[in-house]
Structures are given as structure tokens and as C-alpha cells.
mmCIF file of C-alpha atoms in Angstrom:
data_model
loop_
_atom_site.group_PDB
_atom_site.id
_atom_site.type_symbol
_atom_site.label_atom_id
_atom_site.label_comp_id
_atom_site.label_asym_id
_atom_site.label_seq_id
_atom_site.Cartn_x
_atom_site.Cartn_y
_atom_site.Cartn_z
ATOM 1 C CA MET A 1 14.357 7.652 -19.577
ATOM 2 C CA HIS A 2 17.676 8.805 -18.447
ATOM 3 C CA GLY A 3 20.447 7.337 -20.593
ATOM 4 C CA VAL A 4 18.519 6.128 -23.361
ATOM 5 C CA GLU A 5 19.038 8.233 -26.524
ATOM 6 C CA ALA A 6 16.241 6.786 -28.678
ATOM 7 C CA PRO A 7 13.442 5.343 -26.399
ATOM 8 C CA ASN A 8 10.718 3.491 -28.438
ATOM 9 C CA ILE A 9 7.863 5.410 -26.955
ATOM 10 C CA ILE A 10 4.541 5.003 -28.555
ATOM 11 C CA HIS A 11 1.595 7.421 -28.109
ATOM 12 C CA THR A 12 -1.418 5.598 -27.871
ATOM 13 C CA ASN A 13 -4.156 4.638 -25.369
ATOM 14 C CA THR A 14 -2.705 1.273 -23.741
ATOM 15 C CA LEU A 15 -6.196 0.278 -22.437
ATOM 16 C CA ALA A 16 -7.723 0.103 -25.971
ATOM 17 C CA GLU A 17 -5.792 -3.081 -26.427
ATOM 18 C CA ASN A 18 -7.776 -6.057 -26.106
ATOM 19 C CA LEU A 19 -6.106 -8.559 -23.435
ATOM 20 C CA SER A 20 -7.058 -11.575 -25.595
ATOM 21 C CA ASP A 21 -5.077 -10.161 -28.416
ATOM 22 C CA ILE A 22 -1.724 -10.209 -26.487
ATOM 23 C CA GLN A 23 0.553 -12.996 -27.397
ATOM 24 C CA GLU A 24 3.849 -14.687 -25.890
ATOM 25 C CA LYS A 25 5.890 -12.387 -28.299
ATOM 26 C CA ASP A 26 4.298 -9.229 -26.949
ATOM 27 C CA ARG A 27 5.213 -10.063 -23.075
ATOM 28 C CA TYR A 28 7.733 -8.662 -20.925
ATOM 29 C CA ASP A 29 10.164 -9.833 -17.879
ATOM 30 C CA VAL A 30 9.546 -6.678 -15.858
ATOM 31 C CA VAL A 31 6.924 -4.046 -15.535
ATOM 32 C CA LEU A 32 7.518 -0.959 -13.389
ATOM 33 C CA ALA A 33 4.696 1.491 -13.349
ATOM 34 C CA ASN A 34 2.673 4.368 -11.807
ATOM 35 C CA PRO A 35 -0.724 4.158 -13.563
ATOM 36 C CA PRO A 36 -2.932 7.115 -13.373
ATOM 37 C CA PHE A 37 -5.544 7.155 -10.118
ATOM 38 C CA GLY A 38 -9.197 8.075 -10.406
ATOM 39 C CA GLY A 39 -9.602 8.266 -14.036
ATOM 40 C CA LYS A 40 -12.613 6.657 -15.873
ATOM 41 C CA GLU A 41 -12.592 4.622 -19.083
ATOM 42 C CA ARG A 42 -15.472 4.517 -21.691
ATOM 43 C CA ALA A 43 -17.509 1.189 -21.634
ATOM 44 C CA GLU A 44 -16.337 0.097 -25.012
ATOM 45 C CA VAL A 45 -12.744 0.123 -23.450
ATOM 46 C CA GLN A 46 -13.866 -1.666 -20.394
ATOM 47 C CA GLU A 47 -14.908 -4.578 -22.485
ATOM 48 C CA ASN A 48 -11.346 -5.292 -23.295
ATOM 49 C CA PHE A 49 -10.904 -6.634 -19.934
ATOM 50 C CA PRO A 50 -12.165 -9.675 -18.053
ATOM 51 C CA ILE A 51 -13.052 -7.707 -14.814
ATOM 52 C CA ARG A 52 -15.015 -4.726 -16.000
ATOM 53 C CA THR A 53 -14.432 -1.403 -14.226
ATOM 54 C CA GLY A 54 -14.172 2.328 -15.037
ATOM 55 C CA GLU A 55 -11.245 2.824 -12.692
ATOM 56 C CA THR A 56 -8.095 3.112 -14.932
ATOM 57 C CA ALA A 57 -5.863 1.909 -12.383
ATOM 58 C CA SER A 58 -7.677 -1.395 -11.997
ATOM 59 C CA LEU A 59 -7.730 -1.699 -15.810
ATOM 60 C CA PHE A 60 -4.106 -0.967 -16.086
ATOM 61 C CA LEU A 61 -3.258 -3.417 -13.337
ATOM 62 C CA GLN A 62 -5.017 -6.173 -15.486
ATOM 63 C CA HIS A 63 -3.048 -5.156 -18.396
ATOM 64 C CA PHE A 64 0.365 -5.397 -16.568
ATOM 65 C CA ILE A 65 -0.456 -8.920 -15.324
ATOM 66 C CA LYS A 66 -1.284 -9.962 -18.826
ATOM 67 C CA ILE A 67 1.929 -8.802 -20.533
ATOM 68 C CA LEU A 68 4.262 -10.155 -18.113
ATOM 69 C CA ARG A 69 5.904 -13.471 -19.052
ATOM 70 C CA ALA A 70 5.685 -16.535 -16.469
ATOM 71 C CA GLY A 71 8.367 -15.608 -14.021
ATOM 72 C CA GLY A 72 8.068 -11.743 -14.903
ATOM 73 C CA ARG A 73 8.300 -9.451 -11.957
ATOM 74 C CA ALA A 74 6.370 -6.141 -11.270
ATOM 75 C CA GLY A 75 6.461 -3.117 -9.172
ATOM 76 C CA ILE A 76 3.122 -1.080 -9.474
ATOM 77 C CA VAL A 77 2.095 2.212 -7.484
ATOM 78 C CA ILE A 78 -1.527 2.234 -6.766
ATOM 79 C CA LYS A 79 -3.546 4.056 -4.162
ATOM 80 C CA ASN A 80 -3.761 2.170 -0.789
ATOM 81 C CA THR A 81 -7.847 1.972 -0.944
ATOM 82 C CA PHE A 82 -7.181 -0.736 -3.590
ATOM 83 C CA LEU A 83 -6.034 -3.112 -0.674
ATOM 84 C CA SER A 84 -9.483 -2.967 0.954
ATOM 85 C CA ASN A 85 -12.109 -1.688 -1.471
ATOM 86 C CA THR A 86 -15.333 -4.054 -1.362
ATOM 87 C CA ASP A 87 -16.684 -3.297 -5.069
ATOM 88 C CA ASN A 88 -16.657 -6.442 -7.268
ATOM 89 C CA ALA A 89 -14.087 -5.506 -9.403
ATOM 90 C CA SER A 90 -11.361 -4.561 -6.452
ATOM 91 C CA VAL A 91 -12.191 -7.909 -4.913
ATOM 92 C CA ALA A 92 -12.042 -9.916 -8.079
ATOM 93 C CA LEU A 93 -8.727 -8.356 -8.996
ATOM 94 C CA ARG A 94 -7.138 -8.895 -5.726
ATOM 95 C CA LYS A 95 -8.265 -12.588 -6.010
ATOM 96 C CA GLN A 96 -6.652 -12.729 -9.429
ATOM 97 C CA ILE A 97 -3.310 -11.338 -8.274
ATOM 98 C CA LEU A 98 -3.289 -13.693 -5.286
ATOM 99 C CA GLU A 99 -4.307 -16.727 -7.255
ATOM 100 C CA ASN A 100 -1.837 -16.034 -10.308
ATOM 101 C CA CYS A 101 0.860 -14.127 -9.009
ATOM 102 C CA ASN A 102 3.220 -14.187 -5.854
ATOM 103 C CA LEU A 103 2.255 -10.865 -4.348
ATOM 104 C CA HIS A 104 5.440 -10.967 -2.068
ATOM 105 C CA THR A 105 5.765 -7.411 -1.042
ATOM 106 C CA VAL A 106 3.595 -4.273 -0.163
ATOM 107 C CA LEU A 107 5.435 -1.229 0.462
ATOM 108 C CA ASP A 108 3.176 1.437 2.342
ATOM 109 C CA LEU A 109 4.052 5.192 1.384
ATOM 110 C CA PRO A 110 3.471 8.078 3.600
ATOM 111 C CA GLY A 111 1.252 10.730 2.227
ATOM 112 C CA GLY A 112 2.892 13.383 -0.065
ATOM 113 C CA THR A 113 5.163 11.085 -1.745
ATOM 114 C CA PHE A 114 3.554 11.624 -5.244
ATOM 115 C CA THR A 115 2.636 15.240 -5.497
ATOM 116 C CA GLY A 116 -0.949 15.899 -6.808
ATOM 117 C CA ALA A 117 -2.020 12.204 -5.994
ATOM 118 C CA GLY A 118 -4.440 13.424 -3.306
ATOM 119 C CA VAL A 119 -4.455 10.008 -1.802
ATOM 120 C CA LYS A 120 -2.032 7.652 -0.129
ATOM 121 C CA THR A 121 -0.399 4.985 -2.184
ATOM 122 C CA VAL A 122 1.335 1.453 -1.956
ATOM 123 C CA VAL A 123 3.636 -0.373 -4.086
ATOM 124 C CA LEU A 124 2.709 -3.780 -4.906
ATOM 125 C CA PHE A 125 5.742 -6.181 -6.012
ATOM 126 C CA PHE A 126 4.738 -9.332 -7.307
ATOM 127 C CA GLU A 127 5.994 -12.390 -9.523
ATOM 128 C CA LYS A 128 3.693 -13.874 -12.176
ATOM 129 C CA GLY A 129 3.264 -17.568 -12.509
ATOM 130 C CA LYS A 130 2.903 -19.116 -8.660
ATOM 131 C CA PRO A 131 0.121 -18.325 -6.356
ATOM 132 C CA THR A 132 0.687 -16.004 -3.359
ATOM 133 C CA GLN A 133 1.393 -17.736 0.158
ATOM 134 C CA ASN A 134 2.551 -15.029 2.350
ATOM 135 C CA VAL A 135 2.857 -11.179 1.768
ATOM 136 C CA TRP A 136 5.289 -8.942 3.412
ATOM 137 C CA PHE A 137 4.322 -5.539 4.464
ATOM 138 C CA TYR A 138 6.451 -2.581 5.181
ATOM 139 C CA SER A 139 5.311 0.874 6.435
ATOM 140 C CA LEU A 140 7.665 3.507 5.611
ATOM 141 C CA ASN A 141 7.457 6.096 8.457
ATOM 142 C CA LEU A 142 9.366 9.072 8.349
ATOM 143 C CA ASP A 143 9.896 11.942 10.742
ATOM 144 C CA ARG A 144 9.198 14.680 8.002
ATOM 145 C CA ASN A 145 6.448 15.557 5.750
ATOM 146 C CA LEU A 146 7.049 14.791 2.244
ATOM 147 C CA GLY A 147 6.513 17.297 -0.767
ATOM 148 C CA LYS A 148 7.727 18.816 -4.044
ATOM 149 C CA THR A 149 10.460 20.740 -2.148
ATOM 150 C CA ASN A 150 11.045 17.635 0.391
ATOM 151 C CA PRO A 151 10.751 14.627 -1.773
ATOM 152 C CA LEU A 152 11.281 10.829 -0.996
ATOM 153 C CA ASN A 153 15.105 9.954 -1.161
ATOM 154 C CA GLU A 154 17.157 7.006 -1.726
ATOM 155 C CA ASN A 155 18.360 7.044 2.146
ATOM 156 C CA ASP A 156 14.458 6.798 3.141
ATOM 157 C CA LEU A 157 14.209 3.545 1.817
ATOM 158 C CA ALA A 158 17.188 2.190 2.924
ATOM 159 C CA GLU A 159 15.901 0.159 5.843
ATOM 160 C CA PHE A 160 13.052 -1.321 3.491
ATOM 161 C CA VAL A 161 15.766 -2.397 0.841
ATOM 162 C CA GLU A 162 17.688 -4.063 3.528
ATOM 163 C CA LEU A 163 14.787 -5.840 5.360
ATOM 164 C CA GLN A 164 12.980 -6.937 2.225
ATOM 165 C CA LYS A 165 15.850 -9.108 1.257
ATOM 166 C CA THR A 166 15.030 -11.693 4.062
ATOM 167 C CA PHE A 167 11.452 -10.517 4.439
ATOM 168 C CA ALA A 168 12.510 -9.647 8.257
ATOM 169 C CA GLU A 169 10.258 -8.448 10.767
ATOM 170 C CA SER A 170 10.552 -5.341 12.604
ATOM 171 C CA SER A 171 8.400 -2.548 14.275
ATOM 172 C CA ASN A 172 7.901 -1.211 10.587
ATOM 173 C CA SER A 173 7.189 -4.817 9.137
ATOM 174 C CA TRP A 174 5.476 -7.815 9.221
ATOM 175 C CA SER A 175 4.241 -10.929 7.174
ATOM 176 C CA VAL A 176 0.598 -12.063 6.466
ATOM 177 C CA ASN A 177 -0.313 -15.677 5.341
ATOM 178 C CA ILE A 178 -2.935 -15.456 2.812
ATOM 179 C CA GLN A 179 -4.759 -18.189 4.029
ATOM 180 C CA ASP A 180 -5.384 -16.256 7.060
ATOM 181 C CA VAL A 181 -6.733 -13.350 5.134
ATOM 182 C CA ILE A 182 -8.996 -15.766 3.232
ATOM 183 C CA SER A 183 -10.463 -17.431 6.531
ATOM 184 C CA SER A 184 -11.084 -13.821 7.997
ATOM 185 C CA GLY A 185 -13.217 -13.063 4.888
ATOM 186 C CA VAL A 186 -15.024 -16.280 4.983
ATOM 187 C CA GLU A 187 -16.052 -15.497 8.646
ATOM 188 C CA LYS A 188 -17.392 -12.224 7.690
ATOM 189 C CA GLY A 189 -19.513 -14.097 5.219
ATOM 190 C CA GLN A 190 -17.290 -14.350 2.065
ATOM 191 C CA PRO A 191 -13.847 -13.936 1.113
ATOM 192 C CA THR A 192 -12.798 -10.302 0.006
ATOM 193 C CA TYR A 193 -9.229 -10.908 -0.026
ATOM 194 C CA ASP A 194 -8.814 -7.675 2.307
ATOM 195 C CA LEU A 195 -5.074 -6.915 2.516
ATOM 196 C CA SER A 196 -5.533 -3.590 4.519
ATOM 197 C CA VAL A 197 -3.713 -5.296 7.504
ATOM 198 C CA LYS A 198 -2.574 -3.224 10.380
ATOM 199 C CA ASN A 199 0.846 -3.424 11.726
ATOM 200 C CA PRO A 200 0.906 -6.004 14.654
ATOM 201 C CA ASN A 201 4.471 -4.838 15.908
ATOM 202 C CA LYS A 202 3.366 -1.276 16.152
ATOM 203 C CA LYS A 203 3.398 -0.238 19.782
ATOM 204 C CA GLU A 204 -0.088 1.260 20.648
ATOM 205 C CA GLU A 205 0.019 4.858 21.717
ATOM 206 C CA ALA A 206 -0.753 5.483 25.315
ATOM 207 C CA ALA A 207 -4.629 6.066 25.542
ATOM 208 C CA LEU A 208 -5.574 9.779 26.274
ATOM 209 C CA ARG A 209 -6.870 10.594 29.770
ATOM 210 C CA THR A 210 -10.474 11.212 30.317
ATOM 211 C CA PRO A 211 -11.700 14.748 31.165
ATOM 212 C CA GLN A 212 -12.463 13.638 34.851
ATOM 213 C CA ALA A 213 -8.908 12.033 35.273
ATOM 214 C CA ILE A 214 -7.420 15.511 34.247
ATOM 215 C CA LEU A 215 -9.609 17.343 36.556
ATOM 216 C CA GLU A 216 -8.734 15.028 39.574
ATOM 217 C CA GLU A 217 -4.986 15.387 38.881
ATOM 218 C CA MET A 218 -5.471 19.254 38.936
ATOM 219 C CA LYS A 219 -7.483 19.182 41.866
ATOM 220 C CA VAL A 220 -4.699 17.208 43.593
ATOM 221 C CA LEU A 221 -2.013 19.594 42.200
ATOM 222 C CA ASP A 222 -3.999 22.650 43.604
ATOM 223 C CA GLU A 223 -4.245 21.264 47.033
ATOM 224 C CA GLU A 224 -0.397 20.521 47.200
ATOM 225 C CA SER A 225 0.045 24.193 45.986
ATOM 226 C CA ALA A 226 -2.029 25.347 48.681
ATOM 227 C CA GLU A 227 -0.473 23.304 51.297
ATOM 228 C CA ILE A 228 2.907 24.706 50.157
ATOM 229 C CA LEU A 229 1.718 28.226 50.292
ATOM 230 C CA GLU A 230 0.399 27.772 53.773
ATOM 231 C CA SER A 231 3.703 26.240 54.944
ATOM 232 C CA ILE A 232 5.434 29.570 53.368
ATOM 233 C CA LYS A 233 3.231 31.906 55.139
ATOM 234 C CA ASN A 234 3.652 30.327 58.632
ATOM 235 C CA LEU A 235 7.377 30.678 58.254
ATOM 236 C CA ILE A 236 7.059 34.604 57.426
#
């Protein structure tokens, strides 16, 4: 908490608080958080939440939504598998976010952004109080590997910050209509609110040649080399 001489920090288990006990006076305008991944909470703690799950990050996400005021904004780091997990809790939580909040931006971060996380992460940016209609995705692609001695810096995010102002499309960014997401799920049997959408603007890499094609090219090159050598022999 740089520059805060006397921060009001309370040492407690936030998840032990029952969501139904949170009143308007307890709510905030902004929540910025990087909740722990992979932890498991006891059954009695899970009873404090409408969507029961042992996954601490999913419990924290419910807490963040609850403590936001109407119109409140959030930026939450969470593992990228949350976008596509098919367990009942993840599907219900994605549905809750999309129906009660405007999830306007998803920032897809490269591996190694958070040392020790062990998984790729995304940042969810949403505003509470109105449903999501469109989600703007940005995939951060860097030409270097990230780590403790080579961390993410402000310049790395410059394009994201600029494009996000207007939700512009680029080779790294695209928008998805939530109704399309829901319809896609219905076609597969039931809406799962799967948000693991591939970048439609990313150019497909050239397909690797088959071994047979490589051998054929080698044969042609060998024949050409043999002809050249024969021509040289005739000149000697």
C-alpha cells in the first residue's frame, strides 16, 4: 500500500463472513484483487455462499460481487480455466457475473506473469448493476518469457490500455456477443456460458508439411544436385 502511512488492514478470513450479512454500508465502489488459486475451504465456510464450492478463488469472486455497490467496478485476477470449467459451481458463477454485472473486458495474460501461480491467468474487468451484452477480449502476446527477473511492465500493457478505451479490434483483440455464447451452449445441450473464445483475428500458422512431402522435396533437390555435379564433371 505505497504511500498509505496507516492502512486499515484487518487480519481475518474474509470468506468466514456470511454474504447475507453484508449491508449497503459495507459495500465499495472499487475492488482490485488477486485472490489465491487452488485453495480449498471447509464445508462450514462454503455454507456462507449461495454457490457452494471449495475453490477459494470462486468463493472470493462471489464475495467481491456482493461487496460492490451498484455501479461499482472490479478488476479481478483469476486462473484462465475459470472461463471454461464445466463444474456446476463455475457455470453458475459465470452465469451470475454475466447476468448481474457488465463483464466488459477480459485480459488474457501470458504464462509466468505471476511467479508461482503455476497456471495462466486472466483479469476480469466488470461493473455491477447491469447485464453483460458484449465482452472485449485482449490477448497479451510478448516476445519474451516472463519471470521473477523479467516481470511484466507498464510498457507491455500500453497497447491494451489504448485499445480498451474504445474496445477496438486488432490482431490481439476481439469482441464476443454474449447471446452468441449462450446460443452456442444451447446447441451443445445446455448453456455453459463458456468464455474461452479463440481469437478470430489471429492468423493461422502455416500447417507443417507431412513427412512424405518433405521426402519428395529432398528427392527433387538430390536429383538437381546430381545433375549439377554431372555437368561439372563434363566440363573438367
